[in-house]
Short mmCIF file of C-alpha atoms in Angstrom, two decimals:
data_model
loop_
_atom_site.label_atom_id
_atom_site.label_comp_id
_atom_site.label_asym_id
_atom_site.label_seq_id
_atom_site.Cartn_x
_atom_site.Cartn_y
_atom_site.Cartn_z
CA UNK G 25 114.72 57.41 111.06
CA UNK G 26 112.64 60.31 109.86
CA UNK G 27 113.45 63.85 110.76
CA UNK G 28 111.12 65.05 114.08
CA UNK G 29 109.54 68.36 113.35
CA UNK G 30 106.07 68.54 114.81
CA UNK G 31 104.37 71.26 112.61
CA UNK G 32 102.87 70.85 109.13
CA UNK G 33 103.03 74.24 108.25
CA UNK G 34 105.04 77.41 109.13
CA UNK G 35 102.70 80.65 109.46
CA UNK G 36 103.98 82.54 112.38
CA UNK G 37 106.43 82.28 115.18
CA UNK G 38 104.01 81.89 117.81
CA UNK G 39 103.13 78.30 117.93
CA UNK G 40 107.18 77.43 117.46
CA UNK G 41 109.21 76.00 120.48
CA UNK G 42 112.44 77.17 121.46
CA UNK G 43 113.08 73.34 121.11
CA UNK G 44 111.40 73.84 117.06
CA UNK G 45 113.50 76.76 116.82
CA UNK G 46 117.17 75.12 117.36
CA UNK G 47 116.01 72.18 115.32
CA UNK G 48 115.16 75.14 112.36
CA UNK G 49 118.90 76.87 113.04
CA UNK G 50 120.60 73.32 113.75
CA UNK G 51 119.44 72.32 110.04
CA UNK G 52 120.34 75.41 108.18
CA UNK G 53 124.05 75.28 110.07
CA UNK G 54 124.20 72.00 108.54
CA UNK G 55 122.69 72.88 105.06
CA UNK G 56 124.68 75.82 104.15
CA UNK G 57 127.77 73.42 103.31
CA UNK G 58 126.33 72.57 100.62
CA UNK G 59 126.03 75.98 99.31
CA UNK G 60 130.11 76.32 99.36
CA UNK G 61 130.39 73.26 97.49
CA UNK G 62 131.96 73.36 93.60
CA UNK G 63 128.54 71.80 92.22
CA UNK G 64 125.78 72.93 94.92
CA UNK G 65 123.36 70.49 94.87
CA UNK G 66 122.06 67.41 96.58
CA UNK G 67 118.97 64.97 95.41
CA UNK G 68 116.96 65.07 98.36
CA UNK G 69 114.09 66.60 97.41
CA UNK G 70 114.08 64.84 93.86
CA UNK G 71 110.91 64.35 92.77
CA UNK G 72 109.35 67.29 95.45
CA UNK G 73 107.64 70.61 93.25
CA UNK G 74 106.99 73.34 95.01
CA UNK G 75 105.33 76.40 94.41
CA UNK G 76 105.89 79.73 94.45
CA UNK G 77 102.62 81.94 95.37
CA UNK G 78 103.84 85.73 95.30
CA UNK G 79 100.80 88.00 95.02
CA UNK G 80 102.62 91.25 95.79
CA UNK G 81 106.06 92.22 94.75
CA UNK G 82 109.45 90.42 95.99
CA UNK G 83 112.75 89.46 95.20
CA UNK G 84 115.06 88.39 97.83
CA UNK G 85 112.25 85.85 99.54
CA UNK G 86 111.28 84.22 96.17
CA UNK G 87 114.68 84.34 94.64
CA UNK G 88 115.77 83.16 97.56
CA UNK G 89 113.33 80.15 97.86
CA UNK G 90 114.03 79.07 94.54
CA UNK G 91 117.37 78.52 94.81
CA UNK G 92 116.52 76.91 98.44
CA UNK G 93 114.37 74.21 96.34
CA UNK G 94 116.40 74.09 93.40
CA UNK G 95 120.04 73.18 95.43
CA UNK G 96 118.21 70.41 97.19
CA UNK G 97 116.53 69.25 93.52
CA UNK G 98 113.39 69.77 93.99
CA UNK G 99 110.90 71.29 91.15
CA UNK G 100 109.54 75.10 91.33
CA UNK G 101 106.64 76.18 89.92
CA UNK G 102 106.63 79.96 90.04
CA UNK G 103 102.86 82.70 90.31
CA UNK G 104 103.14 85.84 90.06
CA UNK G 105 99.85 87.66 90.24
CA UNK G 106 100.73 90.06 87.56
CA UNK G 107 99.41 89.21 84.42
CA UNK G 108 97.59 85.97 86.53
CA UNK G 109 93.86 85.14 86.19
CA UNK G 110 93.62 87.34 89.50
CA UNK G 111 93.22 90.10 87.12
CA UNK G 112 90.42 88.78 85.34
CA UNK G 113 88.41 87.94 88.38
CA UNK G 114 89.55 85.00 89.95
CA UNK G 115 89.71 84.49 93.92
CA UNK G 116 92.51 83.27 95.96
CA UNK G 117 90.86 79.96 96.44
CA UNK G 118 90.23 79.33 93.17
CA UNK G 119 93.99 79.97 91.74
CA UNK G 120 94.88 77.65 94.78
CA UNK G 121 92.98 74.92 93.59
CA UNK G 122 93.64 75.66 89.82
CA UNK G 123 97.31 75.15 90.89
CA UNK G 124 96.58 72.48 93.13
CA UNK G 125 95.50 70.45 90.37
CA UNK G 126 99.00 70.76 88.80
CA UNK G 127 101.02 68.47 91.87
CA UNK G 128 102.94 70.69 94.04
CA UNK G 129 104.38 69.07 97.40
CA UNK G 130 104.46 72.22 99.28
CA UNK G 131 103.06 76.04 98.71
CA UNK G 132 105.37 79.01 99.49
CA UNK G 133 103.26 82.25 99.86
CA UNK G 134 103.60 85.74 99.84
CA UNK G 135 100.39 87.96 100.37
CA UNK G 136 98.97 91.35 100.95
CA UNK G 137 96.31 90.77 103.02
CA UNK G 138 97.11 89.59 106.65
CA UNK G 139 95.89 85.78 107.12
CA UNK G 140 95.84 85.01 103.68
CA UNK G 141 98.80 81.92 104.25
CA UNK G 142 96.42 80.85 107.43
CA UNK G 143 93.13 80.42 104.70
CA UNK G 144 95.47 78.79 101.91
CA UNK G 145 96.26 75.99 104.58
CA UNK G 146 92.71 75.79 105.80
CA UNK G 147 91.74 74.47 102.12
CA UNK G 148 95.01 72.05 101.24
CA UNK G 149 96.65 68.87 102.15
CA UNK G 150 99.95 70.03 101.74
CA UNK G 151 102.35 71.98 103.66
CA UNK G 152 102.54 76.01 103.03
CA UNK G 153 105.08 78.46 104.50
CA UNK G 154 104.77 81.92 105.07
CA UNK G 155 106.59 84.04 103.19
CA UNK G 156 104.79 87.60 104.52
CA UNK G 157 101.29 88.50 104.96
CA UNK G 158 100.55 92.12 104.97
CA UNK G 159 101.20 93.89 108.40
CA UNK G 160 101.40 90.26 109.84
CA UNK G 161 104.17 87.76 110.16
CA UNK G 162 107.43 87.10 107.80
CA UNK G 163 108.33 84.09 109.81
CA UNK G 164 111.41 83.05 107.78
CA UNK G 165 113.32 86.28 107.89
CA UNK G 166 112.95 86.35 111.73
CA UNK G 167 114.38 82.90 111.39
CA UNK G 168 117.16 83.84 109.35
CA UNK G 169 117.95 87.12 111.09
CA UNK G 170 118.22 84.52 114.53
CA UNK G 171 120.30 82.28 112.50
CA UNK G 172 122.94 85.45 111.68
CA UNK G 173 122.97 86.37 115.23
CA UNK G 174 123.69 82.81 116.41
CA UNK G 175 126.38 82.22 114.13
CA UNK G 176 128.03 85.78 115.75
CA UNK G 177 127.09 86.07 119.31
CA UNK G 178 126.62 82.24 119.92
CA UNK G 179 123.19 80.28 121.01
CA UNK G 180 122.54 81.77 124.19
CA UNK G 181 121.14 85.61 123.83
CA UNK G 182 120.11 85.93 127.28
CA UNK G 183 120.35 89.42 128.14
CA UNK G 184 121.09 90.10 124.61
CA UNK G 185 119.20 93.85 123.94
CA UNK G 186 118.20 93.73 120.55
CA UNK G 187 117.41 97.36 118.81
CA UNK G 188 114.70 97.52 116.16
CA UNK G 189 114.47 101.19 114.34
CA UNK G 190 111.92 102.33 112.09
CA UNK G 191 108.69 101.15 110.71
CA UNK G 192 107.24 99.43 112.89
CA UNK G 193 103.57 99.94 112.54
CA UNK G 194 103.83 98.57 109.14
CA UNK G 195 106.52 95.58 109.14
CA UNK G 196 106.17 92.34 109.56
CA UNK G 197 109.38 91.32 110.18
CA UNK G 198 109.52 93.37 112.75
CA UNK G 199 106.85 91.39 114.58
CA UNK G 200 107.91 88.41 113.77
CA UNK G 201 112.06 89.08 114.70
CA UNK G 202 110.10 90.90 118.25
CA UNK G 203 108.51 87.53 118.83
CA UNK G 204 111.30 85.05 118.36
CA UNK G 205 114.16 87.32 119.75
CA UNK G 206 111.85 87.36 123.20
CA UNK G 207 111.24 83.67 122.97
CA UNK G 208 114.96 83.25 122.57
CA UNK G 209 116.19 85.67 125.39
CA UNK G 210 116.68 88.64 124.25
CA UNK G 211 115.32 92.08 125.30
CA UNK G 212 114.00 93.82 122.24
CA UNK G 213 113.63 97.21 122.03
CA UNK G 214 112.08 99.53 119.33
CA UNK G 215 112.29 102.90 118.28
CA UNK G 216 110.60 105.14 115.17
CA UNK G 217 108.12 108.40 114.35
CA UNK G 218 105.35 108.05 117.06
CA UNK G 219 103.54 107.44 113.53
CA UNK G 220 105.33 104.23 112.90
CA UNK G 221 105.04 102.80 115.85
CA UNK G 222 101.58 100.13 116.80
CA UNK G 223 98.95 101.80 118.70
CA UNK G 224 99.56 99.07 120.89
CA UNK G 225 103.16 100.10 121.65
CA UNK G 226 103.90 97.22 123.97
CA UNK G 227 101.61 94.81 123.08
CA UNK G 228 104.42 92.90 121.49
CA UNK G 229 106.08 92.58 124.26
CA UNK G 230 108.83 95.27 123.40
CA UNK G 231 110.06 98.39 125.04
CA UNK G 232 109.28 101.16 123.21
CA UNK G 233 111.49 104.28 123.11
CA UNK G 234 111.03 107.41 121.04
CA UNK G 235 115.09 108.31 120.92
CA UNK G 236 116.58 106.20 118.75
CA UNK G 237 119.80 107.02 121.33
CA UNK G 238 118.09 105.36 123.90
CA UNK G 239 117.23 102.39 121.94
CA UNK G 240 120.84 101.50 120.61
CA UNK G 241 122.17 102.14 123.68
CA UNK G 242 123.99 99.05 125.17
CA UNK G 243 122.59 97.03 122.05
CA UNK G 244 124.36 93.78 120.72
CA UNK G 245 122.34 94.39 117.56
CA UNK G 246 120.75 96.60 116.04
CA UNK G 247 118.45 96.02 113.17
CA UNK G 248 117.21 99.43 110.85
CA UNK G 249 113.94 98.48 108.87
CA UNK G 250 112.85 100.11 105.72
CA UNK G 251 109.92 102.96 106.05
CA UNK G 252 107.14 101.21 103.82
CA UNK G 253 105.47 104.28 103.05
CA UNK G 254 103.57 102.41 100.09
CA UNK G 255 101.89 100.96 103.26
CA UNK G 256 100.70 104.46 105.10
CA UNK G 257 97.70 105.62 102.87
CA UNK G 258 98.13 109.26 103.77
CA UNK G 259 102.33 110.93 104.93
CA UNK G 260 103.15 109.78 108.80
CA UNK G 261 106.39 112.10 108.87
CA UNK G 262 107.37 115.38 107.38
CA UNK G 263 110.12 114.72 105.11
CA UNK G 264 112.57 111.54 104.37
CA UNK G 265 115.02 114.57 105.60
CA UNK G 266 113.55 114.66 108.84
CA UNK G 267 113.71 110.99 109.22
CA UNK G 268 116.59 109.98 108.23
CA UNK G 269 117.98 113.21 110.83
CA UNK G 270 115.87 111.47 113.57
CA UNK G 271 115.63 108.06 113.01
CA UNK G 272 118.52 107.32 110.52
CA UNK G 273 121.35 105.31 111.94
CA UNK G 274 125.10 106.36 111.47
CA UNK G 275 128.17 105.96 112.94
CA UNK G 276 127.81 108.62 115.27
CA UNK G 277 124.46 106.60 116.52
CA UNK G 278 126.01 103.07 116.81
CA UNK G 279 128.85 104.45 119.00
CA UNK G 280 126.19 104.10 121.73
CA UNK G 281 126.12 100.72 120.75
CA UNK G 282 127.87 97.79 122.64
CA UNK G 283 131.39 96.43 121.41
CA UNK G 284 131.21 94.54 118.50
CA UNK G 285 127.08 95.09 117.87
CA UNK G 286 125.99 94.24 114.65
CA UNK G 287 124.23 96.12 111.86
CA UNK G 288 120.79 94.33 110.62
CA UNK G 289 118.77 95.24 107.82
CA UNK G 290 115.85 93.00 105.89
CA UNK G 291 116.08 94.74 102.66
CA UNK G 292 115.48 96.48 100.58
CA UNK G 293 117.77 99.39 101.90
CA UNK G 294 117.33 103.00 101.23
CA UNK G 295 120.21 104.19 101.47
CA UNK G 296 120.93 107.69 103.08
CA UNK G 297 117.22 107.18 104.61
CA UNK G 298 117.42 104.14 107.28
CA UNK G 299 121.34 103.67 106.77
CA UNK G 300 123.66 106.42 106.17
CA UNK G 301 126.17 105.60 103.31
CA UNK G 302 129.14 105.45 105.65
CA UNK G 303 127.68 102.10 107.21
CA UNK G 304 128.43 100.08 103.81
CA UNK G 305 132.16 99.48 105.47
CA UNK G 306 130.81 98.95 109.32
CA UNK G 307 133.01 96.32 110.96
CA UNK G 308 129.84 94.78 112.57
CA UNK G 309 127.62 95.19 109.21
CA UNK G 310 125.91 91.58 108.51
CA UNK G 311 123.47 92.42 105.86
CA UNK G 312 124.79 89.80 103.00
CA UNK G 313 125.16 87.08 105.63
CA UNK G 314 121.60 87.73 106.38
CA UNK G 315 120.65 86.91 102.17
CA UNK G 316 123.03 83.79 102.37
CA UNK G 317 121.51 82.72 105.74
CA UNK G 318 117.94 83.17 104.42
CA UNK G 319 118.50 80.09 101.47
CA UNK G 320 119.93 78.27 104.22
CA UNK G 321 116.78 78.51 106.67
CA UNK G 322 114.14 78.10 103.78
CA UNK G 323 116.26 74.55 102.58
CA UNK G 324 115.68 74.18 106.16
CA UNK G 325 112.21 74.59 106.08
CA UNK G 326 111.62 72.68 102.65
CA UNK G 327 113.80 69.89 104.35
CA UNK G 328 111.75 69.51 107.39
CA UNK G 329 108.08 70.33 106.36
CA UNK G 330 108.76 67.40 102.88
CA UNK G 331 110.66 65.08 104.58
CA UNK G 332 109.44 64.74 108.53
CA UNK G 333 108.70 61.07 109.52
CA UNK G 334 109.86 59.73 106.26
CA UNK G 335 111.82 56.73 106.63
#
């Protein structure tokens, strides 16, 4: 019997199910076994290649979806679009179908322009996962970052309040963790400079509060997101002093927090900025699970999106 996931591509959170979602979670659980083993590796994807598109800097994501492909066997071709025929003119498309021509089962990709995955999948016949697309969606770090949260505070997050600090204008994982916390339960609310924060404000469908206070108050997590000022074009805030005095979580912050609330953070951290170097040692501090959880969800993913309705 073939594994039922009804998607041939993973781009954003939207068109998920909570029903897709626990079938996601349910695999990684499963997976990350494997990962504890003395030899981890297993031959299912033997025979798979799968390629690596990262047009913009990264190492956790594509580290970490190499060794996803590579522990279940599979073969990784890896771009990087420095020193690539991008520089000497070349479109998207066309490096697609250059690499295309070489076999891959599946594209992973990583992009700065917002859509770019979306296009890529237009013009193949092969799966492709999102691995962040400008301001847009990073699907599998929401996905991960749900996967931590389950394994601590259990399946149900009904009524779970969910704190998101910092950039929020500019991250894409904070739109995509907004969208799947909500579809899972949980109340999300954000907080940040009134120049990191979407025009929108609550467009998302969070509640958006400009005291960090009154964010983490009562939260069960609370996630701190790095400032991506590489992102702004022109300074949104006076001074990483200023922020990190106004928008940089310590301990004296995540007292307000509910018992037991853990401490989030995508990576990369800056430390002293978004997290104050006494938080290294915070009982509730999940940051590492979060890199260990994120192999398990992208196996996941590469499990489901090569193998669904095989035999």
């Amino acid at each position: 019997m073939g594994i039922e996931f009804p998607h041939r591509h993973l781009l954003e959170i939207g068109p998920l199910s909570r029903e897709d979602i626990e079938v996601i979670l349910r695999t990684a659980a499963n997976l990350k076994e494997i990962l504890r083993r003395p030899i981890p590796k297993v031959p299912t994807l033997r025979g798979k290649v799968v390629a690596n598109l990262f047009f913009e800097p990264s190492t956790r994501t594509r580290l970490s979806f190499e060794r996803a492909a590579k522990v279940l066997s599979a073969e990784v071709l890896n771009f990087s679009a420095r020193g690539s025929s991008l520089e000497k003119g070349e479109n998207l498309l066309d490096t697609v179908r250059n690499l295309m021509a070489m076999g891959p089962d599946l594209f992973v990709i990583r992009h700065p322009a917002s859509g770019a995955p979306h296009f890529v999948a237009r013009h193949v016949r092969i799966p492709v996962i999102n691995a962040g697309d400008g301001f847009h969606e990073h699907p599998t770090q929401a996905l991960l970052d749900l996967l931590t949260v389950w394994e601590r505070k259990g399946p149900d997050l009904r009524g779970l309040k969910v704190a998101i600090i910092g950039d929020i204008r500019h991250s894409r994982v904070a739109h995509s963790d907004i969208l799947i916390f909500r579809k899972m339960g949980a109340e999300v609310y954000v907080s940040g400079p009134g120049t990191l924060l979407p025009p929108e404000r609550e467009a998302l469908g969070a509640r958006v509060c400009l005291r960090v206070e009154e964010a983490v108050e009562g939260a069960g997590v609370v996630m701190a997101l790095r400032v991506q000022k590489e992102r702004h074009g022109r300074p949104l805030f006076p001074s990483w002093h200023e922020y990190a005095r106004f928008f940089g979580l310590n301990r004296r912050v995540l007292a307000r927090a509910a018992e037991g609330a853990l401490l989030m953070h995508p990576g990369p951290i800056n430390w002293g900025i978004e997290l104050a170097p006494e938080l290294e040692d915070f009982p509730g501090q999940v940051i590492l699970e979060q890199v260990e959880n994120g192999v398990a969800v992208r196996m996941a993913l590469l499990l489901l999106l090569l193998k669904a309705g095989e035999a």
